PDB file of C-alpha atoms in Angstrom:
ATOM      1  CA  UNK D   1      16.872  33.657  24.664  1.00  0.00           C
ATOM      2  CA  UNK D   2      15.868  30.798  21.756  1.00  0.00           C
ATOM      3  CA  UNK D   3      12.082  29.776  21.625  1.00  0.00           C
ATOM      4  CA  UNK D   4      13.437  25.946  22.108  1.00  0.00           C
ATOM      5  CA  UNK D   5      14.518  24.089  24.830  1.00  0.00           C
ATOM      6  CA  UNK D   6      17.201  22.471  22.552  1.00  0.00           C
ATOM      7  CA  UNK D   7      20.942  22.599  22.995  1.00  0.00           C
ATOM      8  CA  UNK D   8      23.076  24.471  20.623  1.00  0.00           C
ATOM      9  CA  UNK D   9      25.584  22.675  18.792  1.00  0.00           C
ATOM     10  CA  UNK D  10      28.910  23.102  19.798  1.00  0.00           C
ATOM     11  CA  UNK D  11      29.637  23.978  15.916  1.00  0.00           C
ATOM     12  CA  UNK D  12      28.033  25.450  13.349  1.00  0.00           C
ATOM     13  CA  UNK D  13      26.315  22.377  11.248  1.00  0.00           C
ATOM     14  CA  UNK D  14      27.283  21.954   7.557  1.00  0.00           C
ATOM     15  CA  UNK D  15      27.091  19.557   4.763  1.00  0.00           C
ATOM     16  CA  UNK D  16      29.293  19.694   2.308  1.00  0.00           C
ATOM     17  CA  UNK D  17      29.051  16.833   0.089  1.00  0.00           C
ATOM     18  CA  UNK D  18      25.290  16.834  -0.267  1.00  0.00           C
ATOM     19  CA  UNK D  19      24.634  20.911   0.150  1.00  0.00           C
ATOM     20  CA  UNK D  20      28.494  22.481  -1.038  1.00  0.00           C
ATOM     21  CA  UNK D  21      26.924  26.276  -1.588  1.00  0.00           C
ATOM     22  CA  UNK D  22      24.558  26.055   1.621  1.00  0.00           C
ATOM     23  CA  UNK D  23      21.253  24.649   2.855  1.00  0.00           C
ATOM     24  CA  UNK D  24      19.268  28.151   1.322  1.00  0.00           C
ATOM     25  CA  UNK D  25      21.719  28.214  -1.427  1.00  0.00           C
ATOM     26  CA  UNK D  26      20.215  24.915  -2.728  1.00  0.00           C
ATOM     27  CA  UNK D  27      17.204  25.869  -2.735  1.00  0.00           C
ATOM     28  CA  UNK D  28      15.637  23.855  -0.855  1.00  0.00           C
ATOM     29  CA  UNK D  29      15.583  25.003   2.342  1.00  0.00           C
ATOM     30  CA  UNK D  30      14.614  29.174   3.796  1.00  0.00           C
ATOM     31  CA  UNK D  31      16.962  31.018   5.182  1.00  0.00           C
ATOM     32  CA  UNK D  32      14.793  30.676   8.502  1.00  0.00           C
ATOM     33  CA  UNK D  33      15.191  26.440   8.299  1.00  0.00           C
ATOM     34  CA  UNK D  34      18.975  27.069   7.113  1.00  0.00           C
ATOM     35  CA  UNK D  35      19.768  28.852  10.446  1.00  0.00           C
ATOM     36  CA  UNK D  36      17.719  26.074  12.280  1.00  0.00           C
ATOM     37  CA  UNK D  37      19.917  23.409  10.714  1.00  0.00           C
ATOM     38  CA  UNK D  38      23.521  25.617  11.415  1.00  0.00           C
ATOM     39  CA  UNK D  39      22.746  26.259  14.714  1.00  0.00           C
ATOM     40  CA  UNK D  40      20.777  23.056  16.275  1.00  0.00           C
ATOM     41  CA  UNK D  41      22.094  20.375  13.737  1.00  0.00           C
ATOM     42  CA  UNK D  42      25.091  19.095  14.956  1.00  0.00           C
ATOM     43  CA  UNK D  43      23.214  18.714  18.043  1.00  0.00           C
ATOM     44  CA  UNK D  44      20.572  16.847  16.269  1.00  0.00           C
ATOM     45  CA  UNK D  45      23.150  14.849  14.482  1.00  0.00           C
ATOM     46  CA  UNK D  46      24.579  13.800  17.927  1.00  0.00           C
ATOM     47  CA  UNK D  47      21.431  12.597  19.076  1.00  0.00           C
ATOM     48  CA  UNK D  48      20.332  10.517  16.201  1.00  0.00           C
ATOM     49  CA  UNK D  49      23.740   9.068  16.043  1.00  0.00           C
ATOM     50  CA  UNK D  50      23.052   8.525  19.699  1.00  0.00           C
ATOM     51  CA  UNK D  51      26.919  10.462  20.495  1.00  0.00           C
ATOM     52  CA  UNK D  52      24.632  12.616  22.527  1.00  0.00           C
ATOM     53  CA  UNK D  53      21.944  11.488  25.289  1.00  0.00           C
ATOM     54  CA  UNK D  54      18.877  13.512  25.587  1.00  0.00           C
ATOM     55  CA  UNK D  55      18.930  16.621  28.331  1.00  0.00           C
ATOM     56  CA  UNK D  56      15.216  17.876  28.105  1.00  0.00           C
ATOM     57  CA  UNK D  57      12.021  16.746  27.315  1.00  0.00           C
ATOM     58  CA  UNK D  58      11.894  18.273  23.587  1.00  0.00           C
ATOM     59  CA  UNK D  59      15.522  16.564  23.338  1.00  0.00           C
ATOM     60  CA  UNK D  60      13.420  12.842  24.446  1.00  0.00           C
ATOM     61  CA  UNK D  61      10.445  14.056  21.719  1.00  0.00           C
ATOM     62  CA  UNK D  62      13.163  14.221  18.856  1.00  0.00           C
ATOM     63  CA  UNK D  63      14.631  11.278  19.351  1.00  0.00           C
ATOM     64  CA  UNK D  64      10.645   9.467  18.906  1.00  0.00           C
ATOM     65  CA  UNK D  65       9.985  11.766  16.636  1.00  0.00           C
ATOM     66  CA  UNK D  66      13.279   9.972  14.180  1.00  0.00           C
ATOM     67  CA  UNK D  67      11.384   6.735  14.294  1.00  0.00           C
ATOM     68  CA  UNK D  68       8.387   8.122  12.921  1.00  0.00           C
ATOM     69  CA  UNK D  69       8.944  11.400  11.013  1.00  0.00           C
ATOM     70  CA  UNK D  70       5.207  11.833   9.859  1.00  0.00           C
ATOM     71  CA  UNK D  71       4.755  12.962  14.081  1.00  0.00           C
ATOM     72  CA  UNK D  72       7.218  16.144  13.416  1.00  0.00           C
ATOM     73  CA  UNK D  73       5.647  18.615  14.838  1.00  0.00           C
ATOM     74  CA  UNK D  74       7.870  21.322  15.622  1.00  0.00           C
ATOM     75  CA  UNK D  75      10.105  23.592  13.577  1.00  0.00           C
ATOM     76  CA  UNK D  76      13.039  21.853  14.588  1.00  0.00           C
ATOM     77  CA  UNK D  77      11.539  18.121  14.091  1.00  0.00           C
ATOM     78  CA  UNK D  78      10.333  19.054  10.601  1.00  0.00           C
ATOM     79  CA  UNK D  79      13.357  20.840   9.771  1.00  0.00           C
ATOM     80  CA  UNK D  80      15.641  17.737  10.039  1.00  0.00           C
ATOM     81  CA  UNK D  81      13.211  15.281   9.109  1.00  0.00           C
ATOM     82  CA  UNK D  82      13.231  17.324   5.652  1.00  0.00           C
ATOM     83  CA  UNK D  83      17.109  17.446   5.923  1.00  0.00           C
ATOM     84  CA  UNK D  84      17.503  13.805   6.557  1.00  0.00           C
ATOM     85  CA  UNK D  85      14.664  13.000   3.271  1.00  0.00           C
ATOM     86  CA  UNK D  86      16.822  15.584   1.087  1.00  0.00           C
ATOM     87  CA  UNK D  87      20.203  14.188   1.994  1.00  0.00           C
ATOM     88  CA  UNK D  88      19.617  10.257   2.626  1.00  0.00           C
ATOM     89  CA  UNK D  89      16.752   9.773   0.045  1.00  0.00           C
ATOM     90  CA  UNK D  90      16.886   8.624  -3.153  1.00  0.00           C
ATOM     91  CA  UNK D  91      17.405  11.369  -6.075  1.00  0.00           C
ATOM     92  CA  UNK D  92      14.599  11.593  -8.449  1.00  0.00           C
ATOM     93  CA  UNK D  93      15.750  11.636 -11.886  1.00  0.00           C
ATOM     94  CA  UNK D  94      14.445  13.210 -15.164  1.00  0.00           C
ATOM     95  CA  UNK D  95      14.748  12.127 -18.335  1.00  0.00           C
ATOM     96  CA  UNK D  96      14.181  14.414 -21.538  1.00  0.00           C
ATOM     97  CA  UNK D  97      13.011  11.125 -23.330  1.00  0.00           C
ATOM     98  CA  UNK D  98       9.483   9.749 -23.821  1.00  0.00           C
ATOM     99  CA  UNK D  99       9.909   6.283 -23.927  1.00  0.00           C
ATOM    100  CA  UNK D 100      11.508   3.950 -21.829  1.00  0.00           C
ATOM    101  CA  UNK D 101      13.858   0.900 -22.661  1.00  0.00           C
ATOM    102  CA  UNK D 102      12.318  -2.510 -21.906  1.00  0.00           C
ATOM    103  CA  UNK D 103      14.854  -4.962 -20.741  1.00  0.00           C
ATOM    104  CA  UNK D 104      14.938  -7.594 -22.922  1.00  0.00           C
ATOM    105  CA  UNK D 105      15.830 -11.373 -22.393  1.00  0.00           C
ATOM    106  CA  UNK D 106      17.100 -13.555 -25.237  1.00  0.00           C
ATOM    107  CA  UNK D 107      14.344 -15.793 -26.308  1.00  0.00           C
ATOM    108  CA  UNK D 108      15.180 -19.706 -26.304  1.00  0.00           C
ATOM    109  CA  UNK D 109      14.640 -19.584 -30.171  1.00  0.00           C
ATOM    110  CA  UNK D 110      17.169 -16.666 -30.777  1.00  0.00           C
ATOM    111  CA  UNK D 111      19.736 -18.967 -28.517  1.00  0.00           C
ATOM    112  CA  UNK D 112      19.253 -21.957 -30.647  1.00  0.00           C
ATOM    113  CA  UNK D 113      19.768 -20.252 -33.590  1.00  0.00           C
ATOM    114  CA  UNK D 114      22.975 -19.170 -32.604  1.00  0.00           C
ATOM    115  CA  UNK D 115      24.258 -22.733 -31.551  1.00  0.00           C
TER     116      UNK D 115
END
């Protein structure tokens, strides 16, 4: 019997483009949140993408919980909230340099010149 109230999917949940080798494989998620996200996701996908209507009242509490993530309470709430931040956010980069360019405009003298 599962500790939630919420529907399985009716698939296993994967992403491929943004996690190819896995959710744990990444390493970014536990094996623990990696089962969460294979076995409730696609039913969590459904109801954000509103495909599925909600059944229960910890169905309802995701759904409020989407509009404001910082209210994620339970595992499964702050499981996909963490999904949808690793997936949908922006990609932090890292440069190996120091400095950083500063974009540069022409200046009105160095366009003159050149007329």
């Amino acid at each position: 019997m599962s500790e939630f109230e919420f529907r399985f999917g009716k698939k296993r949940f994967y992403d491929n483009v943004k996690f190819p080798r896995g959710f744990a494989k990444s390493g970014d998620f536990t094996l623990a949140e990696e089962e969460l996200l294979l076995l409730y996701g696609d039913t969590m996908l459904g109801l954000e993408n509103g495909e599925l209507l909600p059944t229960n009242s910890e169905e309802k509490r995701f759904l409020k919980v989407l509009s404001q993530p910082q209210k994620a309470k339970s595992k499964l709430e702050r499981v996909w909230v963490k999904y949808t931040q690793l997936a949908r956010g922006r990609k932090r980069f890292h440069s190996l340099s120091g400095s950083q360019m500063e974009s540069r405009k022409p200046s009105d003298d160095h366009l003159s010149s050149v007329a």
